Amino acid sequence: MAHVSEEDILAYIEELETQNEFKSELISTSAHQLRTSLTANKWALQMLIKSSYGKLSEDQLKLLTKITSNSQEMIRVVSELIDTNHTEDTHPTYNFGPIDIHNLLEEVIGDFQGEASEKDIVISFDETGPKHTIIGDRTKLKTVFQALVENALKYSPTGGAIMIHTHTREDEVVISIQDEGIGIPQEEQQHIFQKFYRAENAKRKESVGSGIGLFSSAHIVEAHGGGMWFDSEEGSGTTFYVSIP
């Protein structure tokens, strides 16, 4: 039997950890994208069921109701997958390239138009400034903005508004996402980017949630050399900021 040195064992363990981290991040990114698409489809289906685009027959309504129920179940399963997968920190691999940030934000807004319409919430995007191209991982940054818009919708009142704005500051682009929602209590703000943490008023308004979105988003933004912060007052809404070089 060949002798296996301690260095060989440590190298093997390190390789296993690297492979595990890669698989974990792949599952996480894919699951978040899948959940966003499923949620967008669910709201679109509900708009059809409510005859927002014309009256449907009884058979059509039954079929759409069944599809909506199945979509909701898939969202639940994907959410559980995200929760289970994020038991350990990961060190993801990034694929950097040029990104039209305005185009990316328009895609994200489109993902949530069905839900926004259902809740009578207007999502506005200020495009008055010049279009910005950044270097980053498009898939992962899209996950960040999806998480922020999803939270803004989740914690905003019916009939509210969400405002997205971009501007340059020295050598970086700053994206802000402002809502008119429940806000974050002052005493809990220092914990918002912690893993699995959710503010108490957020739990009361929406019982379902992993507390992973902001934690993961902050790490993705930091990996791009940027920063993430927020201004908030309980009962008066929240504005999240993302800066990317």
mmCIF file of N, CA and C in Angstrom, residues 37-56 60-61 63-73 75 112-120:
data_model
loop_
_atom_site.group_PDB
_atom_site.id
_atom_site.type_symbol
_atom_site.label_atom_id
_atom_site.label_comp_id
_atom_site.label_asym_id
_atom_site.label_seq_id
_atom_site.Cartn_x
_atom_site.Cartn_y
_atom_site.Cartn_z
ATOM 1 N N SER A 37 -38.307 33.411 -12.160
ATOM 2 C CA SER A 37 -39.098 33.128 -13.358
ATOM 3 C C SER A 37 -40.435 32.492 -13.002
ATOM 4 N N LEU A 38 -40.424 31.580 -12.044
ATOM 5 C CA LEU A 38 -41.668 30.937 -11.621
ATOM 6 C C LEU A 38 -42.626 31.940 -10.993
ATOM 7 N N THR A 39 -42.074 32.847 -10.191
ATOM 8 C CA THR A 39 -42.913 33.862 -9.556
ATOM 9 C C THR A 39 -43.524 34.788 -10.592
ATOM 10 N N ALA A 40 -42.726 35.181 -11.589
ATOM 11 C CA ALA A 40 -43.246 36.032 -12.655
ATOM 12 C C ALA A 40 -44.366 35.325 -13.420
ATOM 13 N N ASN A 41 -44.174 34.030 -13.690
ATOM 14 C CA ASN A 41 -45.205 33.257 -14.383
ATOM 15 C C ASN A 41 -46.475 33.142 -13.542
ATOM 16 N N LYS A 42 -46.296 32.975 -12.222
ATOM 17 C CA LYS A 42 -47.456 32.846 -11.341
ATOM 18 C C LYS A 42 -48.333 34.089 -11.388
ATOM 19 N N TRP A 43 -47.694 35.257 -11.327
ATOM 20 C CA TRP A 43 -48.472 36.501 -11.349
ATOM 21 C C TRP A 43 -49.138 36.709 -12.708
ATOM 22 N N ALA A 44 -48.457 36.327 -13.786
ATOM 23 C CA ALA A 44 -49.057 36.447 -15.117
ATOM 24 C C ALA A 44 -50.287 35.542 -15.229
ATOM 25 N N LEU A 45 -50.168 34.327 -14.696
ATOM 26 C CA LEU A 45 -51.301 33.397 -14.713
ATOM 27 C C LEU A 45 -52.479 33.939 -13.900
ATOM 28 N N GLN A 46 -52.182 34.534 -12.762
ATOM 29 C CA GLN A 46 -53.256 35.072 -11.928
ATOM 30 C C GLN A 46 -53.972 36.235 -12.610
ATOM 31 N N MET A 47 -53.228 37.012 -13.385
ATOM 32 C CA MET A 47 -53.857 38.100 -14.138
ATOM 33 C C MET A 47 -54.808 37.548 -15.198
ATOM 34 N N LEU A 48 -54.414 36.434 -15.830
ATOM 35 C CA LEU A 48 -55.292 35.794 -16.810
ATOM 36 C C LEU A 48 -56.541 35.234 -16.128
ATOM 37 N N ILE A 49 -56.341 34.618 -14.960
ATOM 38 C CA ILE A 49 -57.471 34.043 -14.222
ATOM 39 C C ILE A 49 -58.476 35.121 -13.838
ATOM 40 N N LYS A 50 -57.984 36.306 -13.508
ATOM 41 C CA LYS A 50 -58.873 37.409 -13.119
ATOM 42 C C LYS A 50 -59.438 38.164 -14.325
ATOM 43 N N SER A 51 -59.228 37.590 -15.526
ATOM 44 C CA SER A 51 -59.769 38.155 -16.770
ATOM 45 C C SER A 51 -59.240 39.552 -17.062
ATOM 46 N N SER A 52 -58.008 39.808 -16.665
ATOM 47 C CA SER A 52 -57.401 41.115 -16.945
ATOM 48 C C SER A 52 -57.198 41.341 -18.438
ATOM 49 N N TYR A 53 -57.122 40.245 -19.205
ATOM 50 C CA TYR A 53 -56.899 40.358 -20.647
ATOM 51 C C TYR A 53 -58.025 39.695 -21.441
ATOM 52 N N GLY A 54 -59.201 39.664 -20.863
ATOM 53 C CA GLY A 54 -60.343 39.092 -21.556
ATOM 54 C C GLY A 54 -60.948 37.929 -20.801
ATOM 55 N N LYS A 55 -62.237 37.711 -21.014
ATOM 56 C CA LYS A 55 -62.961 36.657 -20.292
ATOM 57 C C LYS A 55 -62.561 35.284 -20.812
ATOM 58 N N LEU A 56 -62.419 34.330 -19.886
ATOM 59 C CA LEU A 56 -62.030 32.972 -20.226
ATOM 60 C C LEU A 56 -63.195 32.018 -19.982
ATOM 61 N N GLN A 60 -60.942 26.796 -19.417
ATOM 62 C CA GLN A 60 -59.685 27.525 -19.432
ATOM 63 C C GLN A 60 -59.295 27.971 -18.027
ATOM 64 N N LEU A 61 -60.291 28.420 -17.256
ATOM 65 C CA LEU A 61 -60.030 28.853 -15.889
ATOM 66 C C LEU A 61 -59.551 27.688 -15.025
ATOM 67 N N LEU A 63 -57.968 25.007 -16.004
ATOM 68 C CA LEU A 63 -56.621 24.644 -16.409
ATOM 69 C C LEU A 63 -55.597 25.642 -15.863
ATOM 70 N N LEU A 64 -55.879 26.936 -15.988
ATOM 71 C CA LEU A 64 -54.951 27.960 -15.506
ATOM 72 C C LEU A 64 -54.814 27.910 -13.983
ATOM 73 N N THR A 65 -55.908 27.620 -13.306
ATOM 74 C CA THR A 65 -55.857 27.493 -11.845
ATOM 75 C C THR A 65 -54.963 26.339 -11.428
ATOM 76 N N LYS A 66 -55.045 25.236 -12.164
ATOM 77 C CA LYS A 66 -54.197 24.082 -11.883
ATOM 78 C C LYS A 66 -52.729 24.421 -12.131
ATOM 79 N N ILE A 67 -52.457 25.104 -13.233
ATOM 80 C CA ILE A 67 -51.075 25.490 -13.548
ATOM 81 C C ILE A 67 -50.528 26.435 -12.482
ATOM 82 N N THR A 68 -51.366 27.361 -12.025
ATOM 83 C CA THR A 68 -50.942 28.302 -10.987
ATOM 84 C C THR A 68 -50.609 27.568 -9.694
ATOM 85 N N SER A 69 -51.442 26.597 -9.340
ATOM 86 C CA SER A 69 -51.192 25.810 -8.135
ATOM 87 C C SER A 69 -49.874 25.046 -8.246
ATOM 88 N N ASN A 70 -49.619 24.471 -9.413
ATOM 89 C CA ASN A 70 -48.362 23.749 -9.625
ATOM 90 C C ASN A 70 -47.166 24.697 -9.549
ATOM 91 N N SER A 71 -47.318 25.904 -10.092
ATOM 92 C CA SER A 71 -46.239 26.893 -10.044
ATOM 93 C C SER A 71 -45.916 27.270 -8.611
ATOM 94 N N GLN A 72 -46.962 27.457 -7.801
ATOM 95 C CA GLN A 72 -46.758 27.802 -6.404
ATOM 96 C C GLN A 72 -46.017 26.695 -5.667
ATOM 97 N N GLU A 73 -46.339 25.463 -5.977
ATOM 98 C CA GLU A 73 -45.655 24.334 -5.345
ATOM 99 C C GLU A 73 -44.193 24.284 -5.766
ATOM 100 N N ILE A 75 -42.377 26.859 -6.630
ATOM 101 C CA ILE A 75 -41.724 27.972 -5.939
ATOM 102 C C ILE A 75 -41.348 27.554 -4.524
ATOM 103 N N PHE A 112 -40.801 41.299 -13.014
ATOM 104 C CA PHE A 112 -41.738 41.518 -11.912
ATOM 105 C C PHE A 112 -42.959 42.352 -12.296
ATOM 106 N N GLN A 113 -43.153 42.613 -13.584
ATOM 107 C CA GLN A 113 -44.276 43.467 -13.982
ATOM 108 C C GLN A 113 -45.619 42.840 -13.642
ATOM 109 N N GLY A 114 -45.731 41.517 -13.760
ATOM 110 C CA GLY A 114 -46.990 40.856 -13.439
ATOM 111 C C GLY A 114 -47.358 41.036 -11.985
ATOM 112 N N GLU A 115 -46.393 40.787 -11.100
ATOM 113 C CA GLU A 115 -46.643 40.938 -9.663
ATOM 114 C C GLU A 115 -46.924 42.399 -9.313
ATOM 115 N N ALA A 116 -46.158 43.307 -9.914
ATOM 116 C CA ALA A 116 -46.369 44.731 -9.634
ATOM 117 C C ALA A 116 -47.754 45.176 -10.057
ATOM 118 N N SER A 117 -48.198 44.725 -11.222
ATOM 119 C CA SER A 117 -49.528 45.079 -11.705
ATOM 120 C C SER A 117 -50.610 44.532 -10.791
ATOM 121 N N GLU A 118 -50.412 43.303 -10.325
ATOM 122 C CA GLU A 118 -51.387 42.678 -9.448
ATOM 123 C C GLU A 118 -51.522 43.454 -8.137
ATOM 124 N N LYS A 119 -50.425 43.992 -7.638
ATOM 125 C CA LYS A 119 -50.440 44.739 -6.379
ATOM 126 C C LYS A 119 -50.640 46.240 -6.599
ATOM 127 N N ASP A 120 -50.863 46.629 -7.865
ATOM 128 C CA ASP A 120 -51.057 48.038 -8.211
ATOM 129 C C ASP A 120 -49.862 48.888 -7.759
#
